[in-house]
Tab-separated table of C-alpha atoms in Angstrom:
chain	number	residue	atom	x	y	z
A	835	MET	CA	-39.208	-19.816	-31.985
A	836	LEU	CA	-37.445	-17.866	-29.290
A	837	GLY	CA	-40.224	-18.401	-26.279
A	838	VAL	CA	-43.205	-20.661	-26.235
A	839	ARG	CA	-44.494	-20.460	-22.628
A	840	GLY	CA	-47.555	-18.645	-21.279
A	841	SER	CA	-48.080	-16.470	-18.224
A	842	THR	CA	-44.625	-16.809	-16.636
A	843	PRO	CA	-41.423	-18.536	-17.536
A	844	ALA	CA	-40.923	-21.997	-16.352
A	845	PRO	CA	-37.336	-22.909	-15.532
A	846	GLY	CA	-36.384	-26.486	-14.797
A	847	HIS	CA	-35.338	-29.903	-16.214
A	848	ALA	CA	-39.093	-30.824	-16.785
A	849	PHE	CA	-39.352	-28.218	-19.125
A	850	ALA	CA	-35.928	-27.981	-20.813
A	851	ARG	CA	-37.002	-29.565	-24.217
A	852	TYR	CA	-39.833	-27.499	-25.097
A	853	GLY	CA	-38.183	-24.391	-23.256
A	854	GLY	CA	-39.475	-22.188	-20.410
A	855	ASN	CA	-39.061	-18.476	-21.976
A	856	THR	CA	-42.457	-16.676	-22.597
A	857	SER	CA	-43.796	-15.849	-25.921
A	858	CYS	CA	-41.502	-14.502	-28.911
A	859	VAL	CA	-41.442	-15.375	-32.456
A	860	ALA	CA	-38.836	-13.917	-34.969
A	861	LEU	CA	-39.774	-13.937	-38.671
A	862	ALA	CA	-37.377	-13.800	-41.595
A	863	ARG	CA	-37.696	-13.874	-45.347
A	864	ASP	CA	-35.363	-16.490	-47.090
A	865	GLY	CA	-31.685	-15.644	-46.910
A	866	GLU	CA	-32.236	-12.492	-44.735
A	867	LEU	CA	-32.053	-11.873	-40.980
A	868	PRO	CA	-35.294	-11.605	-38.893
A	869	SER	CA	-36.950	-8.363	-39.413
A	870	LEU	CA	-40.290	-8.935	-37.735
A	871	VAL	CA	-40.615	-10.079	-34.080
A	872	LEU	CA	-43.976	-11.165	-32.667
A	873	ASP	CA	-44.208	-10.575	-29.038
A	874	ALA	CA	-41.365	-9.674	-26.653
A	875	GLY	CA	-41.550	-12.008	-23.744
A	876	THR	CA	-38.396	-13.354	-22.194
A	877	GLY	CA	-37.695	-15.316	-25.111
A	878	ILE	CA	-36.748	-12.106	-27.050
A	879	ARG	CA	-33.221	-12.334	-25.029
A	880	GLY	CA	-32.348	-14.959	-27.510
A	881	LEU	CA	-32.896	-12.544	-30.630
A	882	GLY	CA	-29.151	-11.603	-30.668
A	883	THR	CA	-27.978	-15.218	-31.302
A	884	LEU	CA	-30.151	-15.184	-34.636
A	885	LEU	CA	-28.663	-11.808	-35.502
A	886	GLY	CA	-24.981	-12.762	-35.066
A	887	GLU	CA	-25.002	-10.308	-32.199
A	888	ARG	CA	-25.885	-7.418	-34.682
A	889	PRO	CA	-28.549	-4.770	-33.701
A	890	PHE	CA	-31.954	-5.482	-34.880
A	891	ARG	CA	-33.635	-3.273	-37.562
A	892	GLY	CA	-37.356	-4.063	-38.174
A	893	ALA	CA	-40.661	-4.139	-36.191
A	894	VAL	CA	-41.634	-5.461	-33.046
A	895	LEU	CA	-45.451	-6.462	-32.984
A	896	LEU	CA	-47.256	-7.020	-29.925
A	897	GLY	CA	-50.372	-8.899	-29.590
A	898	HIS	CA	-51.478	-7.364	-26.283
A	899	LEU	CA	-49.766	-6.054	-23.254
A	900	HIS	CA	-49.693	-8.710	-20.652
A	901	TRP	CA	-46.174	-9.128	-18.781
A	902	ASP	CA	-45.413	-12.596	-20.471
A	903	HIS	CA	-45.473	-10.741	-23.729
A	904	THR	CA	-43.592	-7.407	-22.736
A	905	GLN	CA	-41.099	-8.250	-20.091
A	906	GLY	CA	-38.203	-9.185	-22.455
A	907	LEU	CA	-38.152	-5.546	-24.014
A	908	PRO	CA	-35.235	-4.259	-21.806
A	909	PHE	CA	-33.311	-7.382	-21.771
A	910	SER	CA	-32.310	-8.118	-25.326
A	911	ARG	CA	-29.027	-7.172	-26.163
A	912	SER	CA	-30.102	-7.036	-29.907
A	913	ILE	CA	-32.984	-4.519	-29.575
A	914	ASP	CA	-31.757	-2.352	-26.494
A	915	VAL	CA	-28.579	-1.475	-27.909
A	916	ASP	CA	-27.125	1.408	-30.003
A	917	GLY	CA	-27.628	0.812	-33.659
A	918	ALA	CA	-30.784	-0.761	-33.233
A	919	GLU	CA	-33.793	0.701	-35.273
A	920	VAL	CA	-36.984	-0.604	-33.850
A	921	GLN	CA	-40.703	0.039	-34.881
A	922	LEU	CA	-42.869	-1.106	-31.850
A	923	ARG	CA	-46.503	-1.563	-32.703
A	924	LEU	CA	-49.351	-2.521	-30.280
A	925	PRO	CA	-53.125	-2.877	-30.594
A	926	ARG	CA	-54.571	0.857	-30.442
A	927	PRO	CA	-55.780	1.183	-26.967
A	928	ALA	CA	-59.520	1.891	-26.894
A	929	ASP	CA	-59.024	4.742	-24.356
A	930	GLY	CA	-56.898	6.668	-26.958
A	931	ALA	CA	-53.907	6.647	-24.946
A	932	ALA	CA	-50.424	6.896	-26.815
A	933	ALA	CA	-48.645	3.792	-27.333
A	934	ILE	CA	-45.573	4.658	-25.262
A	935	ASP	CA	-47.873	6.044	-22.448
A	936	VAL	CA	-49.651	2.369	-22.165
A	937	LEU	CA	-46.120	0.829	-22.085
A	938	ARG	CA	-44.938	3.432	-19.468
A	939	ARG	CA	-47.809	1.795	-16.972
A	940	ALA	CA	-45.768	-1.281	-16.282
A	941	MET	CA	-42.120	-0.347	-17.418
A	942	SER	CA	-41.089	2.761	-15.531
A	943	PRO	CA	-39.778	3.523	-12.069
A	944	ARG	CA	-40.916	2.421	-9.432
A	945	HIS	CA	-41.836	-0.753	-11.649
A	946	PHE	CA	-38.487	-0.759	-13.500
A	947	PRO	CA	-35.526	1.478	-13.573
A	948	ILE	CA	-36.277	3.124	-16.979
A	949	GLY	CA	-39.385	3.750	-19.072
A	950	PRO	CA	-39.550	2.710	-22.773
A	951	GLU	CA	-38.006	5.997	-23.806
A	952	GLY	CA	-34.748	4.916	-21.857
A	953	LEU	CA	-34.313	1.939	-24.656
A	954	GLN	CA	-31.069	2.301	-26.499
A	955	GLY	CA	-31.461	2.528	-30.242
A	956	ALA	CA	-33.830	4.631	-32.475
A	957	TRP	CA	-37.426	3.397	-31.262
A	958	SER	CA	-40.882	4.596	-32.496
A	959	PHE	CA	-43.838	3.549	-30.659
A	960	ASP	CA	-47.419	3.487	-32.250
A	961	GLY	CA	-50.710	1.975	-32.167
A	962	LEU	CA	-52.210	-0.481	-34.808
A	963	ASP	CA	-55.784	-0.629	-35.883
A	964	GLU	CA	-57.644	-3.639	-37.360
A	965	GLY	CA	-56.897	-4.059	-41.049
A	966	THR	CA	-53.948	-5.031	-43.333
A	967	HIS	CA	-50.594	-3.159	-42.698
A	968	ALA	CA	-47.138	-3.310	-44.394
A	969	LEU	CA	-44.394	-4.005	-41.510
A	970	ALA	CA	-40.728	-5.025	-41.981
A	971	GLY	CA	-41.184	-6.397	-45.589
A	972	PHE	CA	-44.449	-8.477	-44.637
A	973	GLU	CA	-48.043	-7.927	-45.120
A	974	VAL	CA	-49.782	-8.185	-41.753
A	975	LEU	CA	-53.635	-8.608	-41.132
A	976	ALA	CA	-54.681	-7.682	-37.531
A	977	ARG	CA	-57.817	-8.813	-36.130
A	978	GLU	CA	-59.202	-8.372	-32.616
A	979	ILE	CA	-59.652	-11.680	-30.861
A	980	PRO	CA	-61.063	-12.478	-27.451
A	981	HIS	CA	-58.689	-12.588	-24.497
A	982	LYS	CA	-59.260	-11.361	-21.019
A	983	GLY	CA	-57.515	-8.406	-19.673
A	984	GLY	CA	-57.196	-5.817	-22.507
A	985	ARG	CA	-57.629	-5.418	-26.326
A	986	THR	CA	-55.656	-8.490	-28.240
A	987	PHE	CA	-54.934	-8.821	-31.845
A	988	GLY	CA	-54.281	-12.173	-33.639
A	989	TYR	CA	-52.153	-11.642	-36.859
A	990	ARG	CA	-51.911	-13.271	-40.323
A	991	ILE	CA	-48.607	-12.592	-41.859
A	992	THR	CA	-47.317	-13.171	-45.204
A	993	ASP	CA	-44.309	-12.339	-47.531
A	994	GLY	CA	-46.318	-13.089	-50.639
A	995	ARG	CA	-45.165	-16.525	-51.115
A	996	SER	CA	-45.632	-18.177	-47.441
A	997	SER	CA	-48.166	-17.336	-44.755
A	998	LEU	CA	-48.391	-17.699	-40.751
A	999	ALA	CA	-51.071	-16.951	-38.419
A	1000	TYR	CA	-50.431	-16.087	-34.801
A	1001	LEU	CA	-53.120	-16.324	-32.167
A	1002	SER	CA	-50.964	-16.552	-29.126
A	1003	ASP	CA	-53.638	-15.678	-26.365
A	1004	HIS	CA	-57.229	-16.594	-27.530
A	1005	GLY	CA	-60.154	-17.289	-25.313
A	1006	PRO	CA	-62.866	-18.117	-27.736
A	1007	ALA	CA	-64.794	-19.974	-25.222
A	1008	GLY	CA	-65.524	-16.625	-23.735
A	1009	LEU	CA	-67.860	-16.036	-26.661
A	1010	GLY	CA	-69.756	-19.173	-25.574
A	1011	PRO	CA	-69.471	-22.987	-25.961
A	1012	GLY	CA	-69.507	-23.231	-29.833
A	1013	PRO	CA	-70.174	-26.563	-31.571
A	1014	ASP	CA	-67.529	-28.443	-29.503
A	1015	GLY	CA	-67.506	-26.650	-26.294
A	1016	TRP	CA	-64.329	-25.127	-26.801
A	1017	GLY	CA	-65.607	-21.769	-28.323
A	1018	PRO	CA	-67.186	-20.691	-31.441
A	1019	TYR	CA	-65.001	-20.690	-34.675
A	1020	HIS	CA	-65.676	-16.894	-35.205
A	1021	ASP	CA	-65.041	-14.727	-38.149
A	1022	ALA	CA	-61.874	-13.098	-37.138
A	1023	ALA	CA	-60.282	-16.557	-35.945
A	1024	LEU	CA	-61.186	-18.067	-39.427
A	1025	ALA	CA	-60.038	-15.004	-41.384
A	1026	LEU	CA	-56.705	-15.122	-39.782
A	1027	ALA	CA	-56.252	-19.010	-40.215
A	1028	ALA	CA	-57.581	-19.175	-43.847
A	1029	ASP	CA	-55.257	-21.151	-46.141
A	1030	VAL	CA	-52.270	-20.361	-44.018
A	1031	ASP	CA	-49.239	-22.606	-44.159
A	1032	LEU	CA	-48.908	-22.716	-40.523
A	1033	LEU	CA	-51.192	-21.780	-37.527
A	1034	VAL	CA	-49.497	-20.796	-34.267
A	1035	HIS	CA	-52.123	-20.850	-31.606
A	1036	ASP	CA	-52.825	-20.704	-28.105
A	1037	ALA	CA	-52.979	-24.245	-26.476
A	1038	GLN	CA	-52.684	-23.459	-22.716
A	1039	HIS	CA	-55.399	-25.858	-21.636
A	1040	THR	CA	-56.561	-29.225	-22.344
A	1041	ALA	CA	-60.303	-29.628	-23.143
A	1042	PRO	CA	-60.902	-31.395	-19.646
A	1043	GLU	CA	-59.144	-28.382	-17.966
A	1044	LEU	CA	-61.137	-25.705	-20.056
A	1045	PRO	CA	-64.560	-25.540	-18.184
A	1046	ALA	CA	-62.807	-24.647	-15.068
A	1047	ARG	CA	-60.590	-22.192	-16.627
A	1048	VAL	CA	-62.864	-20.345	-19.386
A	1049	GLY	CA	-62.459	-16.831	-17.499
A	1050	TRP	CA	-58.553	-17.118	-17.894
A	1051	GLY	CA	-58.960	-16.162	-21.547
A	1052	HIS	CA	-56.935	-19.218	-23.397
A	1053	SER	CA	-57.812	-22.121	-25.424
A	1054	ALA	CA	-57.987	-25.828	-25.350
A	1055	ALA	CA	-55.512	-27.449	-27.468
A	1056	ASP	CA	-58.265	-29.043	-29.417
A	1057	TYR	CA	-59.691	-25.705	-30.764
A	1058	PRO	CA	-56.763	-24.959	-33.132
A	1059	VAL	CA	-56.890	-28.382	-34.572
A	1060	ARG	CA	-60.578	-27.900	-35.511
A	1061	LEU	CA	-59.969	-24.279	-36.425
A	1062	ALA	CA	-57.280	-25.342	-38.856
A	1063	GLU	CA	-59.551	-27.853	-40.395
A	1064	ARG	CA	-62.288	-25.495	-40.974
A	1065	ALA	CA	-60.059	-22.628	-42.391
A	1066	GLY	CA	-57.941	-24.487	-44.439
A	1067	ALA	CA	-54.521	-24.226	-42.481
A	1068	ARG	CA	-51.909	-26.774	-43.497
A	1069	ALA	CA	-50.324	-27.305	-40.114
A	1070	VAL	CA	-50.838	-26.429	-36.295
A	1071	LEU	CA	-48.011	-25.499	-33.945
A	1072	LEU	CA	-49.695	-25.460	-30.339
A	1073	PHE	CA	-48.093	-22.483	-28.602
A	1074	HIS	CA	-48.205	-20.774	-25.184
A	1075	HIS	CA	-47.760	-23.675	-23.103
A	1076	ASP	CA	-48.978	-23.667	-19.505
A	1077	PRO	CA	-45.886	-22.927	-17.241
A	1078	ALA	CA	-46.805	-25.964	-15.232
A	1079	ARG	CA	-47.101	-28.175	-18.221
A	1080	THR	CA	-44.027	-30.684	-18.478
A	1081	ASP	CA	-42.329	-31.689	-21.539
A	1082	ASP	CA	-43.719	-35.157	-21.238
A	1083	GLU	CA	-47.257	-33.778	-20.732
A	1084	ILE	CA	-46.826	-31.861	-23.813
A	1085	ASP	CA	-45.617	-34.836	-25.641
A	1086	ALA	CA	-48.945	-36.590	-24.596
A	1087	ILE	CA	-51.138	-33.802	-26.016
A	1088	VAL	CA	-49.369	-33.898	-29.210
A	1089	ALA	CA	-49.701	-37.690	-29.477
A	1090	GLY	CA	-53.525	-37.333	-28.988
A	1091	PHE	CA	-53.705	-35.480	-32.321
A	1092	ALA	CA	-51.751	-38.252	-34.167
A	1093	ASP	CA	-54.959	-38.993	-36.231
A	1094	ALA	CA	-55.982	-35.311	-36.791
A	1095	PRO	CA	-56.775	-34.279	-40.393
A	1096	VAL	CA	-53.730	-31.533	-40.374
A	1097	PRO	CA	-50.260	-32.157	-38.831
A	1098	VAL	CA	-49.729	-31.225	-35.393
A	1099	GLU	CA	-46.755	-30.363	-33.396
A	1100	ALA	CA	-45.888	-28.333	-30.199
A	1101	ALA	CA	-43.862	-25.427	-30.450
A	1102	ALA	CA	-40.205	-25.443	-28.924
A	1103	GLU	CA	-37.839	-22.823	-28.082
A	1104	SER	CA	-34.681	-22.502	-30.370
A	1105	THR	CA	-36.392	-24.515	-33.406
A	1106	THR	CA	-36.950	-23.034	-36.913
A	1107	HIS	CA	-39.835	-23.648	-39.301
A	1108	HIS	CA	-39.247	-23.231	-42.893
A	1109	LEU	CA	-42.420	-22.418	-44.918
A	1110	ARG	CA	-42.822	-23.072	-48.416
């Protein structure tokens, strides 16, 4: 886990244990260096440490294009460096725009000194459709999930032995209240979470907060726990913590799931999860 916050970085002592960087997860097969990176928030700056300061060679897979998932791209010494070989993939824009052109809308002068074409190393940029893809030694299932502000994908990733679902930004309540008031357990979410070893899921809100924040496009922490139970996921990692949520408050949320039918933890920066 390189970055676990949502919306904006959260510096300060009250956020130090879980970490203040925004969304980024690095995946590696056993005994190998990371080759697949999920999202490129400010947490991607730490990728170089995992690589022993070697250039990254693999794929960066974006769930969507909000700032907290892209702003780290030009700040990682392992991907913006000579010798890096990076396939960047993002949900194919509904308007048919090229992936690099979409990135330029936020990363180019006057917003930033360079555009995506200014990143060092060998880069390719392309859109991704729903379905199953082979990326960086992994099989990736992409499905569109509800999230306000642009096309958003969740991913199910497997190396043939272990599996992980990544729904970083997911607002199911935008589809209606569902059976529990947190949103329906819709087909895409169930397919992504089906029988995975670990479900990494948006938990930006508490259940009491959600009614006033339905339009924000995020989940109540209760939703992934019930989704895991329904889909057969073996464990839940609460992710995309609200930037105002202190470490102690996150501890309290996790403690509230002590009797849940699956193990529940909160994602913390600089931690490693070994799947079976």
